[in-house]
mmCIF file of C-alpha atoms in Angstrom:
data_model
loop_
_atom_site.group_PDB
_atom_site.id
_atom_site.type_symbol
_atom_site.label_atom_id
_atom_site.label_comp_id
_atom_site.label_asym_id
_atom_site.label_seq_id
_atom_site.Cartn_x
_atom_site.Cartn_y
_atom_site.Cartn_z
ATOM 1 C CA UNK A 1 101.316 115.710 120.690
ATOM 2 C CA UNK A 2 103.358 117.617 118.243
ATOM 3 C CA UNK A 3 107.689 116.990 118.214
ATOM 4 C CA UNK A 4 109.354 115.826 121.412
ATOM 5 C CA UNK A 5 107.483 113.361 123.729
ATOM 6 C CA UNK A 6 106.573 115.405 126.442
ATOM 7 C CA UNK A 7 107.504 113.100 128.956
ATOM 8 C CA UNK A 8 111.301 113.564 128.067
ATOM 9 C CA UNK A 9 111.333 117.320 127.237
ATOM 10 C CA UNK A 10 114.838 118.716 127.804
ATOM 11 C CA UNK A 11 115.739 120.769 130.499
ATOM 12 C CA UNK A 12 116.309 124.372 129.092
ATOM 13 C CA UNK A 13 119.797 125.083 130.568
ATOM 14 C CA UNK A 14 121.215 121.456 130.578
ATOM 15 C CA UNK A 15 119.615 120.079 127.340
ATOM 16 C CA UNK A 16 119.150 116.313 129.653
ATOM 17 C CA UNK A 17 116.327 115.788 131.605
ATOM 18 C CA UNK A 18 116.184 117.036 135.411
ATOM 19 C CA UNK A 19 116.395 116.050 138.149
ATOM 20 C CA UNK A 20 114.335 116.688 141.232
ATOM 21 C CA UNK A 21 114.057 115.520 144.755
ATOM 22 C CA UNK A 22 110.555 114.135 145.515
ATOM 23 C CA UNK A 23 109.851 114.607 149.090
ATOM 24 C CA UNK A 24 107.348 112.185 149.878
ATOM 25 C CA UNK A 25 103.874 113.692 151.136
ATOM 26 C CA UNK A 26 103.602 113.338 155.279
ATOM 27 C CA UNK A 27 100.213 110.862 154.719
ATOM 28 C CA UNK A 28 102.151 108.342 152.271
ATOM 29 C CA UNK A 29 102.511 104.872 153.674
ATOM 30 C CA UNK A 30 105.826 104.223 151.787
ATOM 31 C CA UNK A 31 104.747 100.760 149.991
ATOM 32 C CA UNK A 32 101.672 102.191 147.555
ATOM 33 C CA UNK A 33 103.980 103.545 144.361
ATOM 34 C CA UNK A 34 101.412 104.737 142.695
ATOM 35 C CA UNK A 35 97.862 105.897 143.467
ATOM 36 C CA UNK A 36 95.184 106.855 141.158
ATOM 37 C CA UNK A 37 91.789 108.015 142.883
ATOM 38 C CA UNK A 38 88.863 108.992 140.883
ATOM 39 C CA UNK A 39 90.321 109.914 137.880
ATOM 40 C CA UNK A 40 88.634 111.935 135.230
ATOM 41 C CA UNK A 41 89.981 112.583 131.439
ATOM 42 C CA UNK A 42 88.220 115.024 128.960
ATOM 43 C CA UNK A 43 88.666 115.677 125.182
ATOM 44 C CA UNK A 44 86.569 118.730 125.215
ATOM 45 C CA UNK A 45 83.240 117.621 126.253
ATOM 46 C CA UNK A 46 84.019 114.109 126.130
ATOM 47 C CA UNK A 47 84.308 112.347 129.058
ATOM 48 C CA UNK A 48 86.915 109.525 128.083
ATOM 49 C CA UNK A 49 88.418 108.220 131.959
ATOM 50 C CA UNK A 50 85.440 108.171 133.845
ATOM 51 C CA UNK A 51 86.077 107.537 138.059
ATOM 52 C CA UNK A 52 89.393 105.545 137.336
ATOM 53 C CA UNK A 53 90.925 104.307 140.422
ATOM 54 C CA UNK A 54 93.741 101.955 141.305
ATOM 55 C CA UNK A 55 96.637 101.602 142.899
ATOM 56 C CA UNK A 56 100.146 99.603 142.613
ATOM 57 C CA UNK A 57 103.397 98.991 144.500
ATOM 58 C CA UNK A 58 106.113 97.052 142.959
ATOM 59 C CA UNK A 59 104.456 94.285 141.687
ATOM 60 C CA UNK A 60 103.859 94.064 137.657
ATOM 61 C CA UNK A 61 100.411 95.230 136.921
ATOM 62 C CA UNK A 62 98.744 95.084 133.716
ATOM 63 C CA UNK A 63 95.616 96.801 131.854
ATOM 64 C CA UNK A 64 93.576 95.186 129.123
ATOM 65 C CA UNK A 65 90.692 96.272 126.932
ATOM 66 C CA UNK A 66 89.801 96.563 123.631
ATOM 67 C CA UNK A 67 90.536 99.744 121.355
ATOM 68 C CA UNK A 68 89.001 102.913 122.570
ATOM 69 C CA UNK A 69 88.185 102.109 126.232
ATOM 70 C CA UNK A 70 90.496 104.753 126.972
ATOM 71 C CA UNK A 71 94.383 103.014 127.813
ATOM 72 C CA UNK A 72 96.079 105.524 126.408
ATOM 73 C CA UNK A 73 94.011 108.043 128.022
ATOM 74 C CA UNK A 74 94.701 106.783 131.287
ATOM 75 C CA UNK A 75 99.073 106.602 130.251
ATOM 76 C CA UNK A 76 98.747 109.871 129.271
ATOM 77 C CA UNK A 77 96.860 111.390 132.325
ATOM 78 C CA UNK A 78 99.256 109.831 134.368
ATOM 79 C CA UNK A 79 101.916 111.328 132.794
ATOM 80 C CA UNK A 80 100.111 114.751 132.106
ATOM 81 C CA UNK A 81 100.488 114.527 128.663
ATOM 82 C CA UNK A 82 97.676 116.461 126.917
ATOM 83 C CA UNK A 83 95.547 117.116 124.862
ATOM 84 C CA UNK A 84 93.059 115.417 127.339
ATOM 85 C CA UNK A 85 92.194 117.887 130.866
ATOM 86 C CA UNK A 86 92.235 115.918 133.573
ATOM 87 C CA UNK A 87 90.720 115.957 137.009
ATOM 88 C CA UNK A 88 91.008 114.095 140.702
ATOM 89 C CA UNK A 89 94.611 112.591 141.981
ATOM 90 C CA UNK A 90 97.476 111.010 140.667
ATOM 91 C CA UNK A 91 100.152 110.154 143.303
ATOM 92 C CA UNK A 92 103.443 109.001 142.533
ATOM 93 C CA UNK A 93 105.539 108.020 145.518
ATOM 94 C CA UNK A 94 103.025 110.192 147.479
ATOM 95 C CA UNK A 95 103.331 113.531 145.890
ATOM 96 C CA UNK A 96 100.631 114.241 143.559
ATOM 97 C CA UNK A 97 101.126 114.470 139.448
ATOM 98 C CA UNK A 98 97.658 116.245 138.456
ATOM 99 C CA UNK A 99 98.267 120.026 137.430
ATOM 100 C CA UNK A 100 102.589 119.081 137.094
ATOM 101 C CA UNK A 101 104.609 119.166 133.614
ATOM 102 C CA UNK A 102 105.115 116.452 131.745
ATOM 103 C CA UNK A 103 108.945 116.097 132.536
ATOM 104 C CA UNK A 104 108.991 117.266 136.281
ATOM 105 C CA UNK A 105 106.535 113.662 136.359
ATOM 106 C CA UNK A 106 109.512 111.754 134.153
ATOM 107 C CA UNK A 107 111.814 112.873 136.276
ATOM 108 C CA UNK A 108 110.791 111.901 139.565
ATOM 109 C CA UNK A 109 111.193 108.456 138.633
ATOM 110 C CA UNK A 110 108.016 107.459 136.012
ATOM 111 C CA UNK A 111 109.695 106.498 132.745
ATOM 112 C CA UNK A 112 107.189 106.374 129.742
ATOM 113 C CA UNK A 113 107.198 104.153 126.466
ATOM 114 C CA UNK A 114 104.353 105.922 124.412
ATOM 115 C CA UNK A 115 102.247 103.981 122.181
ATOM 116 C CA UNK A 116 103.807 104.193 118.698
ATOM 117 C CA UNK A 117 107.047 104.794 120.048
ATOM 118 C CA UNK A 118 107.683 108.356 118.869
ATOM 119 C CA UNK A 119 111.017 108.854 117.696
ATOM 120 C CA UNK A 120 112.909 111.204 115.890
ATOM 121 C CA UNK A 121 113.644 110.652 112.251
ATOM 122 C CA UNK A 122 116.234 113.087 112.327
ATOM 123 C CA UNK A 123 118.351 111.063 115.408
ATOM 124 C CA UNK A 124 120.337 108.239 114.749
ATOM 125 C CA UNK A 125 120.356 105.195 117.419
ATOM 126 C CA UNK A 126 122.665 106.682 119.401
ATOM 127 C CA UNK A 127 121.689 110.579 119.112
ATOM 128 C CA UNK A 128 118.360 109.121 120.981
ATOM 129 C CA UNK A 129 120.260 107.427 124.185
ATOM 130 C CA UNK A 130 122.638 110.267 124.210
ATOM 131 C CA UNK A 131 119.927 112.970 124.513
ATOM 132 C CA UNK A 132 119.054 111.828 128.133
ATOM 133 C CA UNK A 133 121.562 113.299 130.518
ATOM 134 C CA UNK A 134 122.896 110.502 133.341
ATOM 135 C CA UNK A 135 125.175 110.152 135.518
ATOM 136 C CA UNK A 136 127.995 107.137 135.405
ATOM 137 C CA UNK A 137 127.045 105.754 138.348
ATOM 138 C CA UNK A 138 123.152 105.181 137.296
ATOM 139 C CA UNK A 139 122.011 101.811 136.587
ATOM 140 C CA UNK A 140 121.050 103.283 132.849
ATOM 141 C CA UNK A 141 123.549 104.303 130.907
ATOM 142 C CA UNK A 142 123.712 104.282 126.893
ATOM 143 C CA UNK A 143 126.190 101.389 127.544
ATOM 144 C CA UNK A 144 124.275 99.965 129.594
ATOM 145 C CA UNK A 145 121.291 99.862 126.873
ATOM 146 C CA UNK A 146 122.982 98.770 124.107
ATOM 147 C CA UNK A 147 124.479 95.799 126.547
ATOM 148 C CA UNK A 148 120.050 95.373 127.339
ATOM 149 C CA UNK A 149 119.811 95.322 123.940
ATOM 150 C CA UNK A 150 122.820 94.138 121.461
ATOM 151 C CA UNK A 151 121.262 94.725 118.604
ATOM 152 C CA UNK A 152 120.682 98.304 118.904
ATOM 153 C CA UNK A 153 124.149 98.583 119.518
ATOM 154 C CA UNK A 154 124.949 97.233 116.150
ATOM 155 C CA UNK A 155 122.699 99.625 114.737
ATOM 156 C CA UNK A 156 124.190 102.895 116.745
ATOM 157 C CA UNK A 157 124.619 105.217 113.364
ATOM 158 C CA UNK A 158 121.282 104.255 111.674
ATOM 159 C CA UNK A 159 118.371 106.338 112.060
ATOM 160 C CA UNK A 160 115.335 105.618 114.630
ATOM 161 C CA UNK A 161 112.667 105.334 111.558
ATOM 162 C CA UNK A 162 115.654 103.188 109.313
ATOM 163 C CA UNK A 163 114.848 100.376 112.387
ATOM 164 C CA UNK A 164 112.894 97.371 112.297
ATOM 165 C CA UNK A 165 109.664 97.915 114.249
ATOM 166 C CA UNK A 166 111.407 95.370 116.805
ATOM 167 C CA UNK A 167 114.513 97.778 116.683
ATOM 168 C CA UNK A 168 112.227 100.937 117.264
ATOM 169 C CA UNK A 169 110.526 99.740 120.631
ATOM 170 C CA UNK A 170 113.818 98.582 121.933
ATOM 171 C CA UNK A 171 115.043 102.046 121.214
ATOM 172 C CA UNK A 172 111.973 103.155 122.902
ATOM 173 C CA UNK A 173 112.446 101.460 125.785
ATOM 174 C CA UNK A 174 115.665 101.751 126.303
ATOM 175 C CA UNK A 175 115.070 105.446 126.280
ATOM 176 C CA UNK A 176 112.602 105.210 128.671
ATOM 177 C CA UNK A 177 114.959 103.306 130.968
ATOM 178 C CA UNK A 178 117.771 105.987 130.858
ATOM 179 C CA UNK A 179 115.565 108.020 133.031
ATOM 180 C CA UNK A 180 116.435 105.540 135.874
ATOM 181 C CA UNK A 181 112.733 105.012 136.596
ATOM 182 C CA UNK A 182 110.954 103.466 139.625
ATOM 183 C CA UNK A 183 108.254 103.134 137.567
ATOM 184 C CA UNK A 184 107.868 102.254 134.051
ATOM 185 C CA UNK A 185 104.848 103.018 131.721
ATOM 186 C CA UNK A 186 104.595 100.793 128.757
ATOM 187 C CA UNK A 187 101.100 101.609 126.276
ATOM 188 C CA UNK A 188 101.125 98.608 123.818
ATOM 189 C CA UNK A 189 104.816 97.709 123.850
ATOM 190 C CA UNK A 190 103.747 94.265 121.557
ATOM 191 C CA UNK A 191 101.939 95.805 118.793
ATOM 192 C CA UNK A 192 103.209 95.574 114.856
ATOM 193 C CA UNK A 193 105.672 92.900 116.627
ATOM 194 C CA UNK A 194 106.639 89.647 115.598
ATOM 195 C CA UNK A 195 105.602 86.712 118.080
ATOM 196 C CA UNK A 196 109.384 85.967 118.089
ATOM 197 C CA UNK A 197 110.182 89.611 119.485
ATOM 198 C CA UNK A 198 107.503 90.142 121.324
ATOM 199 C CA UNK A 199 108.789 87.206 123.075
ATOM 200 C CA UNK A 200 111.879 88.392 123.779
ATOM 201 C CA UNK A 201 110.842 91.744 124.981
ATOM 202 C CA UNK A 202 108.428 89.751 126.885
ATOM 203 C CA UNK A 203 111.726 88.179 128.789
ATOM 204 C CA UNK A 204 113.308 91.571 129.086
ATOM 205 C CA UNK A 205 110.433 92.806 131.084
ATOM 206 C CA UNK A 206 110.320 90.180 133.438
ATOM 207 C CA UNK A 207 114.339 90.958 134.107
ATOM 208 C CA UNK A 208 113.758 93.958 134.972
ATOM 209 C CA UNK A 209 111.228 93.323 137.182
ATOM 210 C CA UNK A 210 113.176 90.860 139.262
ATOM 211 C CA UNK A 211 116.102 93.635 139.621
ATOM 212 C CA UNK A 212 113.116 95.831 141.261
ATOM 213 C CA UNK A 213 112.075 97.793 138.648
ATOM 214 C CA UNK A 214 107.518 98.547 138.859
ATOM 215 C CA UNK A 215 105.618 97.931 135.755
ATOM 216 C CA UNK A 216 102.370 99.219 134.605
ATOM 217 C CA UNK A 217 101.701 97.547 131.247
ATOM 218 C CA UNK A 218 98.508 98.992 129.150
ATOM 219 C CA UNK A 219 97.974 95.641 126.383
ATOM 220 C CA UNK A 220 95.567 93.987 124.017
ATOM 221 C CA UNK A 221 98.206 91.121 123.651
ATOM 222 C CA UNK A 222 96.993 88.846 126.373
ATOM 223 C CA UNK A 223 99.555 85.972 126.356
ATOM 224 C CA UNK A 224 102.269 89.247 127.140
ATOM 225 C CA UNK A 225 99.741 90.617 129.591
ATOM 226 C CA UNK A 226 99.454 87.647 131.539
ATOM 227 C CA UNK A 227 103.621 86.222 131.440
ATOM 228 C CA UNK A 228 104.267 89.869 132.949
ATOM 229 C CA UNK A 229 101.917 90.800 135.398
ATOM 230 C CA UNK A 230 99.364 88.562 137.605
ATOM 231 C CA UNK A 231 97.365 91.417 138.400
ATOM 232 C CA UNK A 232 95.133 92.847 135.455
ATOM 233 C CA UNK A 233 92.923 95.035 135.653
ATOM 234 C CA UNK A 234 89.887 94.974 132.866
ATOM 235 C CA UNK A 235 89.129 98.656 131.238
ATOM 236 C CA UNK A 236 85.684 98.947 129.909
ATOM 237 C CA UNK A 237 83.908 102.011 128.349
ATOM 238 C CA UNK A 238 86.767 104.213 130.854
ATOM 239 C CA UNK A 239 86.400 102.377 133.179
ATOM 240 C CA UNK A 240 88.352 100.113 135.746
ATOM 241 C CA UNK A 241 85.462 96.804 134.962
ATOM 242 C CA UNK A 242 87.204 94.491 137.073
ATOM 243 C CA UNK A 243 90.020 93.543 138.559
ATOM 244 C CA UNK A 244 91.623 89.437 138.305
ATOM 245 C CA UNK A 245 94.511 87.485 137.635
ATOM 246 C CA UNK A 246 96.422 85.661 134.862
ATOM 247 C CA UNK A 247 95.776 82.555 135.813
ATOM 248 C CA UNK A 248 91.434 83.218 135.921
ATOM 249 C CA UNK A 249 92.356 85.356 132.204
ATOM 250 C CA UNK A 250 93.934 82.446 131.036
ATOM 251 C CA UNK A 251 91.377 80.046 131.688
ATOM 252 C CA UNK A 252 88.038 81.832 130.933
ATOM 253 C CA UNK A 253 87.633 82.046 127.083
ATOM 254 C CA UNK A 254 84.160 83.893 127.497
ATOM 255 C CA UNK A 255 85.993 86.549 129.621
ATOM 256 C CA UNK A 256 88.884 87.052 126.475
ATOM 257 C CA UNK A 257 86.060 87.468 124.014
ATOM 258 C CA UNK A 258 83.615 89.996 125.992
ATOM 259 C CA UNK A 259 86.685 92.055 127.026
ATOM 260 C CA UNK A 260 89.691 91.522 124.035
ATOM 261 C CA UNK A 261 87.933 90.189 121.678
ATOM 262 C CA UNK A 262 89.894 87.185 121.000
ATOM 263 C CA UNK A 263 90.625 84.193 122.949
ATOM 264 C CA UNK A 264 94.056 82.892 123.806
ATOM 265 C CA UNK A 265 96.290 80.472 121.471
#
């Protein structure tokens, strides 16, 4: 993925994102936000999301696996993002995402905070929330993202890459958010971090939850896997393994080492 995220490419005549009404597919029930049925991924011949099926309304909802069981894969099939072809049905708010670009997906309501965070070294702070057209009446305003997040309003004229990796995801999130999502996307939000930011993005997350806001989180961190989301669902060799809770994560070591690697402090 080469330049702009694809999941926030500009609209051509406006230079924001569109808009776009979803009308809702006559067989959606209304409660299930997001469906994903038999979902194949391919690099080439590689078959890296094998059968991956799920689905979520608005509760929290969080995926955990080690390196290369195909996460990313799975955030970036969801949002259409290539290079990876992909094959079987993604529904979002019961229209279907497989075979759509990248931004028509965004902006229907699915924002995305890409693994890495992917922003611009020639933007400052403020070029990046600025960038996203919204209205004054949306929840998400730059304003309102620099009030999320004080510090990044302190640090408004610097550019994205002069930030502290801390700085950068909160940039990248609050990007994310100025989509106005229904849904947001989040591959790996903790890595690089500090334990003392990742806490506090940790509390962030769970704010925005309680105001309504869906969350699919894709982690290796489990402590910020299990404070955000009861659900999580296990990714094995791109697969779906299994599916449990926090609370059974938290409290089986052997299941932390066969599937993270690591056991819990």
């Amino acid at each position: 993925m080469s330049g702009e995220p694809a999941a926030e490419r500009p609209d051509e005549k406006k230079g924001a994102v569109s808009s776009e009404t979803v009308v809702a597919d006559p067989g959606w029930d209304g409660s299930t936000l997001l469906e994903v049925n038999g979902l194949d991924a391919f690099y080439g011949r590689a078959h890296a999301l094998q059968g991956v099926s799920f689905s979520m309304g608005r509760e929290p909802v969080a995926i955990i696996g080690r390196n290369g069981m195909g996460k990313t894969t799975l955030c970036n099939a969801i949002m259409q993002i290539r290079p990876a072809t992909t094959r079987a049905s993604v529904r979002f708010l019961g229209e279907e995402c497989v075979g759509r670009p990248s931004y028509r997906i965004a902006s229907s309501g699915i924002g995305y905070v890409p693994q890495g965070r992917r922003l611009f070294e020639s933007l400052t702070v403020d070029e990046h929330l600025r960038m996203i057209g919204t209205k004054r009446d949306s929840r998400w305003t730059p304003d309102a993202i620099y009030e999320l997040f004080p510090r990044l309003a302190q640090r408004r004229r610097n550019g994205g890459m002069q930030l502290s990796g801390g700085e950068q995801q909160m940039l990248a999130i609050g990007r994310a958010l100025l989509t106005n999502p229904k849904l947001l996307v989040m591959d790996e939000p903790s890595e690089g971090l500090a334990p003392a930011i990742i806490e506090s993005l940790t509390a962030t997350f769970l704010r925005l939850s309680e105001e309504g806001l869906a969350i699919l989180v894709v982690e290796q961190n489990l402590a910020m896997a299990t404070a955000l989301a009861d659900r999580q669902l296990v990714m094995v060799a791109g697969r779906i393994f299994t599916e449990t809770t926090a609370t059974e994560l938290a409290n089986d070591p052997e299941a932390q080492r066969r599937f993270l690697g690591v056991e819990r402090a």
